[in-house]
C-alpha cells in the first residue's frame, strides 16, 4: 500500500466498522502483493467531500 497515492494504480475507498470494507481490503491487499501494483486505501470519514459522495456506498474500488 502506498501512503500518498502518487504511485497507486488502485484506490479503495473504505470506512471504519465496515465489514465489507474489511473484506475488500484483504482481497485488494492479496492481489496487490501478487501483481506488484500499489494501492491506496482511503478512509472516507477523514474527507467530508468523500463522505458526502460515497456515504453508505463503500467499499468502492477505483
JSON list of N, CA and C in Angstrom, two decimals:
[
{"chain": "A", "resi": 1, "resn": "UNK", "atom": "N", "xyz": [0.86, -1.18, 0.00]},
{"chain": "A", "resi": 1, "resn": "UNK", "atom": "CA", "xyz": [0.00, 0.00, 0.00]},
{"chain": "A", "resi": 1, "resn": "UNK", "atom": "C", "xyz": [0.89, 1.23, 0.00]},
{"chain": "A", "resi": 2, "resn": "UNK", "atom": "N", "xyz": [0.50, 2.23, -0.73]},
{"chain": "A", "resi": 2, "resn": "UNK", "atom": "CA", "xyz": [1.24, 3.48, -0.78]},
{"chain": "A", "resi": 2, "resn": "UNK", "atom": "C", "xyz": [0.57, 4.49, 0.13]},
{"chain": "A", "resi": 3, "resn": "UNK", "atom": "N", "xyz": [1.34, 5.39, 0.68]},
{"chain": "A", "resi": 3, "resn": "UNK", "atom": "CA", "xyz": [0.81, 6.39, 1.59]},
{"chain": "A", "resi": 3, "resn": "UNK", "atom": "C", "xyz": [0.23, 7.59, 0.85]},
{"chain": "A", "resi": 4, "resn": "UNK", "atom": "N", "xyz": [0.85, 8.00, -0.24]},
{"chain": "A", "resi": 4, "resn": "UNK", "atom": "CA", "xyz": [0.45, 9.23, -0.91]},
{"chain": "A", "resi": 4, "resn": "UNK", "atom": "C", "xyz": [-0.51, 9.00, -2.07]},
{"chain": "A", "resi": 5, "resn": "UNK", "atom": "N", "xyz": [-0.49, 7.84, -2.64]},
{"chain": "A", "resi": 5, "resn": "UNK", "atom": "CA", "xyz": [-1.32, 7.57, -3.79]},
{"chain": "A", "resi": 5, "resn": "UNK", "atom": "C", "xyz": [-0.66, 7.95, -5.09]},
{"chain": "A", "resi": 6, "resn": "UNK", "atom": "N", "xyz": [0.52, 8.58, -5.04]},
{"chain": "A", "resi": 6, "resn": "UNK", "atom": "CA", "xyz": [1.21, 9.01, -6.25]},
{"chain": "A", "resi": 6, "resn": "UNK", "atom": "C", "xyz": [1.54, 7.83, -7.16]},
{"chain": "A", "resi": 7, "resn": "UNK", "atom": "N", "xyz": [1.84, 6.69, -6.58]},
{"chain": "A", "resi": 7, "resn": "UNK", "atom": "CA", "xyz": [2.20, 5.51, -7.36]},
{"chain": "A", "resi": 7, "resn": "UNK", "atom": "C", "xyz": [1.04, 4.53, -7.48]},
{"chain": "A", "resi": 8, "resn": "UNK", "atom": "N", "xyz": [-0.05, 4.79, -6.79]},
{"chain": "A", "resi": 8, "resn": "UNK", "atom": "CA", "xyz": [-1.15, 3.84, -6.72]},
{"chain": "A", "resi": 8, "resn": "UNK", "atom": "C", "xyz": [-1.92, 3.76, -8.03]},
{"chain": "A", "resi": 9, "resn": "UNK", "atom": "N", "xyz": [-2.10, 2.55, -8.50]},
{"chain": "A", "resi": 9, "resn": "UNK", "atom": "CA", "xyz": [-2.95, 2.32, -9.67]},
{"chain": "A", "resi": 9, "resn": "UNK", "atom": "C", "xyz": [-4.38, 2.05, -9.24]},
{"chain": "A", "resi": 10, "resn": "UNK", "atom": "N", "xyz": [-4.56, 1.69, -7.97]},
{"chain": "A", "resi": 10, "resn": "UNK", "atom": "CA", "xyz": [-5.86, 1.32, -7.44]},
{"chain": "A", "resi": 10, "resn": "UNK", "atom": "C", "xyz": [-6.13, 2.15, -6.19]},
{"chain": "A", "resi": 11, "resn": "UNK", "atom": "N", "xyz": [-7.36, 2.65, -6.07]},
{"chain": "A", "resi": 11, "resn": "UNK", "atom": "CA", "xyz": [-7.77, 3.36, -4.87]},
{"chain": "A", "resi": 11, "resn": "UNK", "atom": "C", "xyz": [-8.98, 2.62, -4.30]},
{"chain": "A", "resi": 12, "resn": "UNK", "atom": "N", "xyz": [-8.92, 2.30, -3.02]},
{"chain": "A", "resi": 12, "resn": "UNK", "atom": "CA", "xyz": [-10.01, 1.63, -2.33]},
{"chain": "A", "resi": 12, "resn": "UNK", "atom": "C", "xyz": [-10.57, 2.59, -1.29]},
{"chain": "A", "resi": 13, "resn": "UNK", "atom": "N", "xyz": [-11.83, 2.99, -1.47]},
{"chain": "A", "resi": 13, "resn": "UNK", "atom": "CA", "xyz": [-12.49, 3.88, -0.52]},
{"chain": "A", "resi": 13, "resn": "UNK", "atom": "C", "xyz": [-13.22, 3.03, 0.51]},
{"chain": "A", "resi": 14, "resn": "UNK", "atom": "N", "xyz": [-12.93, 3.29, 1.78]},
{"chain": "A", "resi": 14, "resn": "UNK", "atom": "CA", "xyz": [-13.46, 2.49, 2.88]},
{"chain": "A", "resi": 14, "resn": "UNK", "atom": "C", "xyz": [-13.87, 3.40, 4.03]},
{"chain": "A", "resi": 15, "resn": "UNK", "atom": "N", "xyz": [-14.39, 2.78, 5.08]},
{"chain": "A", "resi": 15, "resn": "UNK", "atom": "CA", "xyz": [-14.66, 3.49, 6.33]},
{"chain": "A", "resi": 15, "resn": "UNK", "atom": "C", "xyz": [-14.53, 2.52, 7.49]},
{"chain": "A", "resi": 16, "resn": "UNK", "atom": "N", "xyz": [-14.37, 3.06, 8.68]},
{"chain": "A", "resi": 16, "resn": "UNK", "atom": "CA", "xyz": [-14.25, 2.25, 9.90]},
{"chain": "A", "resi": 16, "resn": "UNK", "atom": "C", "xyz": [-15.53, 1.45, 10.13]},
{"chain": "A", "resi": 17, "resn": "UNK", "atom": "N", "xyz": [-15.39, 0.31, 10.78]},
{"chain": "A", "resi": 17, "resn": "UNK", "atom": "CA", "xyz": [-16.52, -0.54, 11.17]},
{"chain": "A", "resi": 17, "resn": "UNK", "atom": "C", "xyz": [-17.39, -0.96, 9.99]},
{"chain": "A", "resi": 18, "resn": "UNK", "atom": "N", "xyz": [-16.76, -1.23, 8.87]},
{"chain": "A", "resi": 18, "resn": "UNK", "atom": "CA", "xyz": [-17.46, -1.67, 7.65]},
{"chain": "A", "resi": 18, "resn": "UNK", "atom": "C", "xyz": [-16.92, -3.05, 7.30]},
{"chain": "A", "resi": 19, "resn": "UNK", "atom": "N", "xyz": [-17.71, -4.09, 7.56]},
{"chain": "A", "resi": 19, "resn": "UNK", "atom": "CA", "xyz": [-17.20, -5.44, 7.33]},
{"chain": "A", "resi": 19, "resn": "UNK", "atom": "C", "xyz": [-16.93, -5.71, 5.86]},
{"chain": "A", "resi": 20, "resn": "UNK", "atom": "N", "xyz": [-17.72, -5.14, 4.96]},
{"chain": "A", "resi": 20, "resn": "UNK", "atom": "CA", "xyz": [-17.46, -5.31, 3.53]},
{"chain": "A", "resi": 20, "resn": "UNK", "atom": "C", "xyz": [-16.16, -4.61, 3.13]},
{"chain": "A", "resi": 21, "resn": "UNK", "atom": "N", "xyz": [-15.88, -3.49, 3.77]},
{"chain": "A", "resi": 21, "resn": "UNK", "atom": "CA", "xyz": [-14.61, -2.79, 3.51]},
{"chain": "A", "resi": 21, "resn": "UNK", "atom": "C", "xyz": [-13.43, -3.64, 3.95]},
{"chain": "A", "resi": 22, "resn": "UNK", "atom": "N", "xyz": [-13.58, -4.30, 5.09]},
{"chain": "A", "resi": 22, "resn": "UNK", "atom": "CA", "xyz": [-12.51, -5.18, 5.59]},
{"chain": "A", "resi": 22, "resn": "UNK", "atom": "C", "xyz": [-12.23, -6.31, 4.61]},
{"chain": "A", "resi": 23, "resn": "UNK", "atom": "N", "xyz": [-13.30, -6.91, 4.09]},
{"chain": "A", "resi": 23, "resn": "UNK", "atom": "CA", "xyz": [-13.15, -8.00, 3.12]},
{"chain": "A", "resi": 23, "resn": "UNK", "atom": "C", "xyz": [-12.49, -7.49, 1.85]},
{"chain": "A", "resi": 24, "resn": "UNK", "atom": "N", "xyz": [-12.97, -6.35, 1.34]},
{"chain": "A", "resi": 24, "resn": "UNK", "atom": "CA", "xyz": [-12.41, -5.78, 0.11]},
{"chain": "A", "resi": 24, "resn": "UNK", "atom": "C", "xyz": [-10.94, -5.44, 0.31]},
{"chain": "A", "resi": 25, "resn": "UNK", "atom": "N", "xyz": [-10.61, -4.91, 1.48]},
{"chain": "A", "resi": 25, "resn": "UNK", "atom": "CA", "xyz": [-9.22, -4.54, 1.77]},
{"chain": "A", "resi": 25, "resn": "UNK", "atom": "C", "xyz": [-8.32, -5.77, 1.75]},
{"chain": "A", "resi": 26, "resn": "UNK", "atom": "N", "xyz": [-8.78, -6.87, 2.31]},
{"chain": "A", "resi": 26, "resn": "UNK", "atom": "CA", "xyz": [-8.00, -8.12, 2.30]},
{"chain": "A", "resi": 26, "resn": "UNK", "atom": "C", "xyz": [-7.77, -8.61, 0.87]},
{"chain": "A", "resi": 27, "resn": "UNK", "atom": "N", "xyz": [-8.81, -8.54, 0.05]},
{"chain": "A", "resi": 27, "resn": "UNK", "atom": "CA", "xyz": [-8.70, -9.00, -1.34]},
{"chain": "A", "resi": 27, "resn": "UNK", "atom": "C", "xyz": [-7.75, -8.11, -2.13]},
{"chain": "A", "resi": 28, "resn": "UNK", "atom": "N", "xyz": [-7.91, -6.80, -2.00]},
{"chain": "A", "resi": 28, "resn": "UNK", "atom": "CA", "xyz": [-7.04, -5.86, -2.71]},
{"chain": "A", "resi": 28, "resn": "UNK", "atom": "C", "xyz": [-5.59, -6.03, -2.26]},
{"chain": "A", "resi": 29, "resn": "UNK", "atom": "N", "xyz": [-5.38, -6.23, -0.97]},
{"chain": "A", "resi": 29, "resn": "UNK", "atom": "CA", "xyz": [-4.03, -6.45, -0.45]},
{"chain": "A", "resi": 29, "resn": "UNK", "atom": "C", "xyz": [-3.40, -7.69, -1.10]},
{"chain": "A", "resi": 30, "resn": "UNK", "atom": "N", "xyz": [-4.15, -8.78, -1.17]},
{"chain": "A", "resi": 30, "resn": "UNK", "atom": "CA", "xyz": [-3.63, -10.01, -1.75]},
{"chain": "A", "resi": 30, "resn": "UNK", "atom": "C", "xyz": [-3.30, -9.83, -3.24]},
{"chain": "A", "resi": 31, "resn": "UNK", "atom": "N", "xyz": [-4.22, -9.23, -3.97]},
{"chain": "A", "resi": 31, "resn": "UNK", "atom": "CA", "xyz": [-4.00, -9.01, -5.41]},
{"chain": "A", "resi": 31, "resn": "UNK", "atom": "C", "xyz": [-2.80, -8.09, -5.61]},
{"chain": "A", "resi": 32, "resn": "UNK", "atom": "N", "xyz": [-2.68, -7.07, -4.78]},
{"chain": "A", "resi": 32, "resn": "UNK", "atom": "CA", "xyz": [-1.56, -6.14, -4.87]},
{"chain": "A", "resi": 32, "resn": "UNK", "atom": "C", "xyz": [-0.23, -6.85, -4.65]},
{"chain": "A", "resi": 33, "resn": "UNK", "atom": "N", "xyz": [-0.20, -7.73, -3.67]},
{"chain": "A", "resi": 33, "resn": "UNK", "atom": "CA", "xyz": [1.03, -8.48, -3.40]},
{"chain": "A", "resi": 33, "resn": "UNK", "atom": "C", "xyz": [1.39, -9.38, -4.57]},
{"chain": "A", "resi": 34, "resn": "UNK", "atom": "N", "xyz": [0.38, -10.01, -5.17]},
{"chain": "A", "resi": 34, "resn": "UNK", "atom": "CA", "xyz": [0.63, -10.92, -6.29]},
{"chain": "A", "resi": 34, "resn": "UNK", "atom": "C", "xyz": [1.03, -10.18, -7.56]},
{"chain": "A", "resi": 35, "resn": "UNK", "atom": "N", "xyz": [0.43, -9.01, -7.79]},
{"chain": "A", "resi": 35, "resn": "UNK", "atom": "CA", "xyz": [0.67, -8.28, -9.03]},
{"chain": "A", "resi": 35, "resn": "UNK", "atom": "C", "xyz": [1.82, -7.29, -8.94]},
{"chain": "A", "resi": 36, "resn": "UNK", "atom": "N", "xyz": [2.14, -6.87, -7.73]},
{"chain": "A", "resi": 36, "resn": "UNK", "atom": "CA", "xyz": [3.17, -5.85, -7.55]},
{"chain": "A", "resi": 36, "resn": "UNK", "atom": "C", "xyz": [2.66, -4.44, -7.74]},
{"chain": "A", "resi": 37, "resn": "UNK", "atom": "N", "xyz": [1.37, -4.28, -7.98]},
{"chain": "A", "resi": 37, "resn": "UNK", "atom": "CA", "xyz": [0.77, -2.96, -8.13]},
{"chain": "A", "resi": 37, "resn": "UNK", "atom": "C", "xyz": [0.51, -2.34, -6.76]},
{"chain": "A", "resi": 38, "resn": "UNK", "atom": "N", "xyz": [0.75, -1.05, -6.67]},
{"chain": "A", "resi": 38, "resn": "UNK", "atom": "CA", "xyz": [0.49, -0.31, -5.44]},
{"chain": "A", "resi": 38, "resn": "UNK", "atom": "C", "xyz": [-0.99, 0.05, -5.38]},
{"chain": "A", "resi": 39, "resn": "UNK", "atom": "N", "xyz": [-1.52, 0.16, -4.16]},
{"chain": "A", "resi": 39, "resn": "UNK", "atom": "CA", "xyz": [-2.88, 0.64, -3.99]},
{"chain": "A", "resi": 39, "resn": "UNK", "atom": "C", "xyz": [-2.91, 1.61, -2.82]},
{"chain": "A", "resi": 40, "resn": "UNK", "atom": "N", "xyz": [-3.98, 2.36, -2.76]},
{"chain": "A", "resi": 40, "resn": "UNK", "atom": "CA", "xyz": [-4.18, 3.33, -1.69]},
{"chain": "A", "resi": 40, "resn": "UNK", "atom": "C", "xyz": [-5.55, 3.08, -1.09]},
{"chain": "A", "resi": 41, "resn": "UNK", "atom": "N", "xyz": [-5.62, 2.88, 0.22]},
{"chain": "A", "resi": 41, "resn": "UNK", "atom": "CA", "xyz": [-6.89, 2.77, 0.92]},
{"chain": "A", "resi": 41, "resn": "UNK", "atom": "C", "xyz": [-7.19, 4.13, 1.55]},
{"chain": "A", "resi": 42, "resn": "UNK", "atom": "N", "xyz": [-8.37, 4.67, 1.27]},
{"chain": "A", "resi": 42, "resn": "UNK", "atom": "CA", "xyz": [-8.75, 5.99, 1.76]},
{"chain": "A", "resi": 42, "resn": "UNK", "atom": "C", "xyz": [-9.98, 5.85, 2.64]},
{"chain": "A", "resi": 43, "resn": "UNK", "atom": "N", "xyz": [-9.86, 6.29, 3.89]},
{"chain": "A", "resi": 43, "resn": "UNK", "atom": "CA", "xyz": [-11.00, 6.29, 4.81]},
{"chain": "A", "resi": 43, "resn": "UNK", "atom": "C", "xyz": [-11.83, 7.53, 4.51]},
{"chain": "A", "resi": 44, "resn": "UNK", "atom": "N", "xyz": [-13.03, 7.34, 3.99]},
{"chain": "A", "resi": 44, "resn": "UNK", "atom": "CA", "xyz": [-13.86, 8.47, 3.57]},
{"chain": "A", "resi": 44, "resn": "UNK", "atom": "C", "xyz": [-14.26, 9.37, 4.72]},
{"chain": "A", "resi": 45, "resn": "UNK", "atom": "N", "xyz": [-14.24, 8.85, 5.94]},
{"chain": "A", "resi": 45, "resn": "UNK", "atom": "CA", "xyz": [-14.65, 9.66, 7.09]},
{"chain": "A", "resi": 45, "resn": "UNK", "atom": "C", "xyz": [-13.65, 10.77, 7.41]},
{"chain": "A", "resi": 46, "resn": "UNK", "atom": "N", "xyz": [-12.46, 10.71, 6.83]},
{"chain": "A", "resi": 46, "resn": "UNK", "atom": "CA", "xyz": [-11.46, 11.76, 7.03]},
{"chain": "A", "resi": 46, "resn": "UNK", "atom": "C", "xyz": [-11.61, 12.90, 6.01]},
{"chain": "A", "resi": 47, "resn": "UNK", "atom": "N", "xyz": [-12.51, 12.73, 5.04]},
{"chain": "A", "resi": 47, "resn": "UNK", "atom": "CA", "xyz": [-12.67, 13.70, 3.96]},
{"chain": "A", "resi": 47, "resn": "UNK", "atom": "C", "xyz": [-14.16, 13.97, 3.75]},
{"chain": "A", "resi": 48, "resn": "UNK", "atom": "N", "xyz": [-14.65, 15.11, 4.22]},
{"chain": "A", "resi": 48, "resn": "UNK", "atom": "CA", "xyz": [-16.08, 15.41, 4.14]},
{"chain": "A", "resi": 48, "resn": "UNK", "atom": "C", "xyz": [-16.66, 15.27, 2.72]},
{"chain": "A", "resi": 49, "resn": "UNK", "atom": "N", "xyz": [-15.91, 15.68, 1.71]},
{"chain": "A", "resi": 49, "resn": "UNK", "atom": "CA", "xyz": [-16.44, 15.59, 0.34]},
{"chain": "A", "resi": 49, "resn": "UNK", "atom": "C", "xyz": [-16.59, 14.13, -0.09]},
{"chain": "A", "resi": 50, "resn": "UNK", "atom": "N", "xyz": [-15.68, 13.26, 0.34]},
{"chain": "A", "resi": 50, "resn": "UNK", "atom": "CA", "xyz": [-15.80, 11.83, 0.01]},
{"chain": "A", "resi": 50, "resn": "UNK", "atom": "C", "xyz": [-16.91, 11.19, 0.83]},
{"chain": "A", "resi": 51, "resn": "UNK", "atom": "N", "xyz": [-17.05, 11.57, 2.09]},
{"chain": "A", "resi": 51, "resn": "UNK", "atom": "CA", "xyz": [-18.13, 11.04, 2.93]},
{"chain": "A", "resi": 51, "resn": "UNK", "atom": "C", "xyz": [-19.48, 11.39, 2.32]},
{"chain": "A", "resi": 52, "resn": "UNK", "atom": "N", "xyz": [-19.61, 12.62, 1.82]},
{"chain": "A", "resi": 52, "resn": "UNK", "atom": "CA", "xyz": [-20.87, 13.04, 1.20]},
{"chain": "A", "resi": 52, "resn": "UNK", "atom": "C", "xyz": [-21.11, 12.26, -0.10]},
{"chain": "A", "resi": 53, "resn": "UNK", "atom": "N", "xyz": [-20.06, 12.05, -0.86]},
{"chain": "A", "resi": 53, "resn": "UNK", "atom": "CA", "xyz": [-20.18, 11.37, -2.16]},
{"chain": "A", "resi": 53, "resn": "UNK", "atom": "C", "xyz": [-20.51, 9.89, -2.01]},
{"chain": "A", "resi": 54, "resn": "UNK", "atom": "N", "xyz": [-19.80, 9.19, -1.11]},
{"chain": "A", "resi": 54, "resn": "UNK", "atom": "CA", "xyz": [-19.94, 7.74, -1.02]},
{"chain": "A", "resi": 54, "resn": "UNK", "atom": "C", "xyz": [-20.84, 7.27, 0.12]},
{"chain": "A", "resi": 55, "resn": "UNK", "atom": "N", "xyz": [-20.91, 8.00, 1.21]},
{"chain": "A", "resi": 55, "resn": "UNK", "atom": "CA", "xyz": [-21.72, 7.72, 2.39]},
{"chain": "A", "resi": 55, "resn": "UNK", "atom": "C", "xyz": [-21.77, 6.23, 2.72]},
{"chain": "A", "resi": 56, "resn": "UNK", "atom": "N", "xyz": [-22.84, 5.55, 2.39]},
{"chain": "A", "resi": 56, "resn": "UNK", "atom": "CA", "xyz": [-23.00, 4.12, 2.70]},
{"chain": "A", "resi": 56, "resn": "UNK", "atom": "C", "xyz": [-22.62, 3.22, 1.53]},
{"chain": "A", "resi": 57, "resn": "UNK", "atom": "N", "xyz": [-22.10, 3.78, 0.47]},
{"chain": "A", "resi": 57, "resn": "UNK", "atom": "CA", "xyz": [-21.81, 3.00, -0.74]},
{"chain": "A", "resi": 57, "resn": "UNK", "atom": "C", "xyz": [-20.39, 2.45, -0.77]},
{"chain": "A", "resi": 58, "resn": "UNK", "atom": "N", "xyz": [-19.75, 2.32, 0.37]},
{"chain": "A", "resi": 58, "resn": "UNK", "atom": "CA", "xyz": [-18.41, 1.75, 0.42]},
{"chain": "A", "resi": 58, "resn": "UNK", "atom": "C", "xyz": [-18.50, 0.26, 0.70]},
{"chain": "A", "resi": 59, "resn": "UNK", "atom": "N", "xyz": [-17.54, -0.51, 0.31]},
{"chain": "A", "resi": 59, "resn": "UNK", "atom": "CA", "xyz": [-16.29, -0.12, -0.33]},
{"chain": "A", "resi": 59, "resn": "UNK", "atom": "C", "xyz": [-16.47, 0.21, -1.80]},
{"chain": "A", "resi": 60, "resn": "UNK", "atom": "N", "xyz": [-15.62, 1.10, -2.28]},
{"chain": "A", "resi": 60, "resn": "UNK", "atom": "CA", "xyz": [-15.58, 1.48, -3.69]},
{"chain": "A", "resi": 60, "resn": "UNK", "atom": "C", "xyz": [-14.15, 1.29, -4.17]},
{"chain": "A", "resi": 61, "resn": "UNK", "atom": "N", "xyz": [-14.02, 0.62, -5.28]},
{"chain": "A", "resi": 61, "resn": "UNK", "atom": "CA", "xyz": [-12.71, 0.38, -5.88]},
{"chain": "A", "resi": 61, "resn": "UNK", "atom": "C", "xyz": [-12.62, 1.23, -7.13]},
{"chain": "A", "resi": 62, "resn": "UNK", "atom": "N", "xyz": [-11.58, 2.06, -7.21]},
{"chain": "A", "resi": 62, "resn": "UNK", "atom": "CA", "xyz": [-11.43, 2.95, -8.37]},
{"chain": "A", "resi": 62, "resn": "UNK", "atom": "C", "xyz": [-10.04, 2.83, -8.93]}
]
